[in-house]
GROMACS .gro file of C-alpha atoms in nm:
model
   75
    1UNK     CA    1   4.740   6.634  22.170
    2UNK     CA    2   4.756   6.605  22.549
    3UNK     CA    3   5.100   6.769  22.562
    4UNK     CA    4   4.983   7.058  22.343
    5UNK     CA    5   4.681   7.111  22.566
    6UNK     CA    6   4.881   7.107  22.890
    7UNK     CA    7   5.156   7.335  22.762
    8UNK     CA    8   4.910   7.564  22.585
    9UNK     CA    9   4.717   7.628  22.905
   10UNK     CA   10   5.035   7.743  23.083
   11UNK     CA   11   5.184   7.951  22.801
   12UNK     CA   12   5.165   8.329  22.812
   13UNK     CA   13   5.159   8.350  22.431
   14UNK     CA   14   5.095   8.087  22.166
   15UNK     CA   15   5.215   8.115  21.808
   16UNK     CA   16   5.074   7.873  21.552
   17UNK     CA   17   5.335   7.848  21.275
   18UNK     CA   18   5.207   7.743  20.933
   19UNK     CA   19   4.869   7.710  20.766
   20UNK     CA   20   4.795   7.369  20.917
   21UNK     CA   21   4.857   7.487  21.274
   22UNK     CA   22   4.682   7.819  21.212
   23UNK     CA   23   4.371   7.698  21.031
   24UNK     CA   24   4.381   7.319  21.004
   25UNK     CA   25   4.524   7.323  20.652
   26UNK     CA   26   4.373   7.149  20.348
   27UNK     CA   27   4.300   6.839  20.556
   28UNK     CA   28   4.045   7.038  20.759
   29UNK     CA   29   3.829   7.097  20.450
   30UNK     CA   30   3.505   6.903  20.418
   31UNK     CA   31   3.457   6.615  20.464
   32UNK     CA   32   3.757   6.636  20.706
   33UNK     CA   33   3.779   6.262  20.764
   34UNK     CA   34   4.107   6.317  20.953
   35UNK     CA   35   3.958   6.547  21.217
   36UNK     CA   36   4.219   6.815  21.144
   37UNK     CA   37   4.171   7.143  21.326
   38UNK     CA   38   4.363   7.455  21.427
   39UNK     CA   39   4.564   7.505  21.746
   40UNK     CA   40   4.313   7.773  21.848
   41UNK     CA   41   4.025   7.524  21.825
   42UNK     CA   42   4.216   7.273  22.037
   43UNK     CA   43   4.317   7.520  22.309
   44UNK     CA   44   4.008   7.743  22.303
   45UNK     CA   45   4.212   8.060  22.364
   46UNK     CA   46   4.376   8.340  22.168
   47UNK     CA   47   4.654   8.228  21.933
   48UNK     CA   48   4.886   8.432  21.710
   49UNK     CA   49   4.852   8.273  21.365
   50UNK     CA   50   5.145   8.291  21.121
   51UNK     CA   51   5.018   8.146  20.796
   52UNK     CA   52   5.219   7.995  20.513
   53UNK     CA   53   5.323   7.658  20.381
   54UNK     CA   54   5.599   7.649  20.468
   55UNK     CA   55   5.591   7.951  20.696
   56UNK     CA   56   5.834   8.225  20.595
   57UNK     CA   57   6.108   8.242  20.862
   58UNK     CA   58   6.107   8.624  20.845
   59UNK     CA   59   5.738   8.630  20.936
   60UNK     CA   60   5.793   8.395  21.227
   61UNK     CA   61   6.096   8.566  21.377
   62UNK     CA   62   5.999   8.924  21.292
   63UNK     CA   63   5.853   9.170  21.537
   64UNK     CA   64   5.484   9.081  21.594
   65UNK     CA   65   5.395   9.444  21.673
   66UNK     CA   66   5.283   9.671  21.390
   67UNK     CA   67   5.549   9.916  21.270
   68UNK     CA   68   5.541  10.268  21.409
   69UNK     CA   69   5.403  10.533  21.173
   70UNK     CA   70   5.667  10.708  20.965
   71UNK     CA   71   5.628  11.026  21.169
   72UNK     CA   72   5.720  10.846  21.492
   73UNK     CA   73   6.079  10.817  21.375
   74UNK     CA   74   6.117  11.196  21.368
   75UNK     CA   75   6.104  11.218  20.989
   0.00000   0.00000   0.00000
C-alpha cells in the first residue's frame, strides 16, 4: 500500500484496471471484513476507472478520449 501511495502521488494520470481496483470489488461489500477499497479511496485524487473482471484489454488500451462526432470526420 505504501508503494501505491508514493507512486500515485507522483503520477500525472492513474488508471485503475478492473472492478476491484476501480471500486473495491465484491470484497468491499458489507461487512467488508477485509478492508477492501478502491484505488481512488486510497490515493484521494482523481482516477480513471476501467471496470471489468477481468478488464477487457481493448478498454484498457483504447483511446480514453470520447470519439469525435461523425460530422468531424468530414462526412
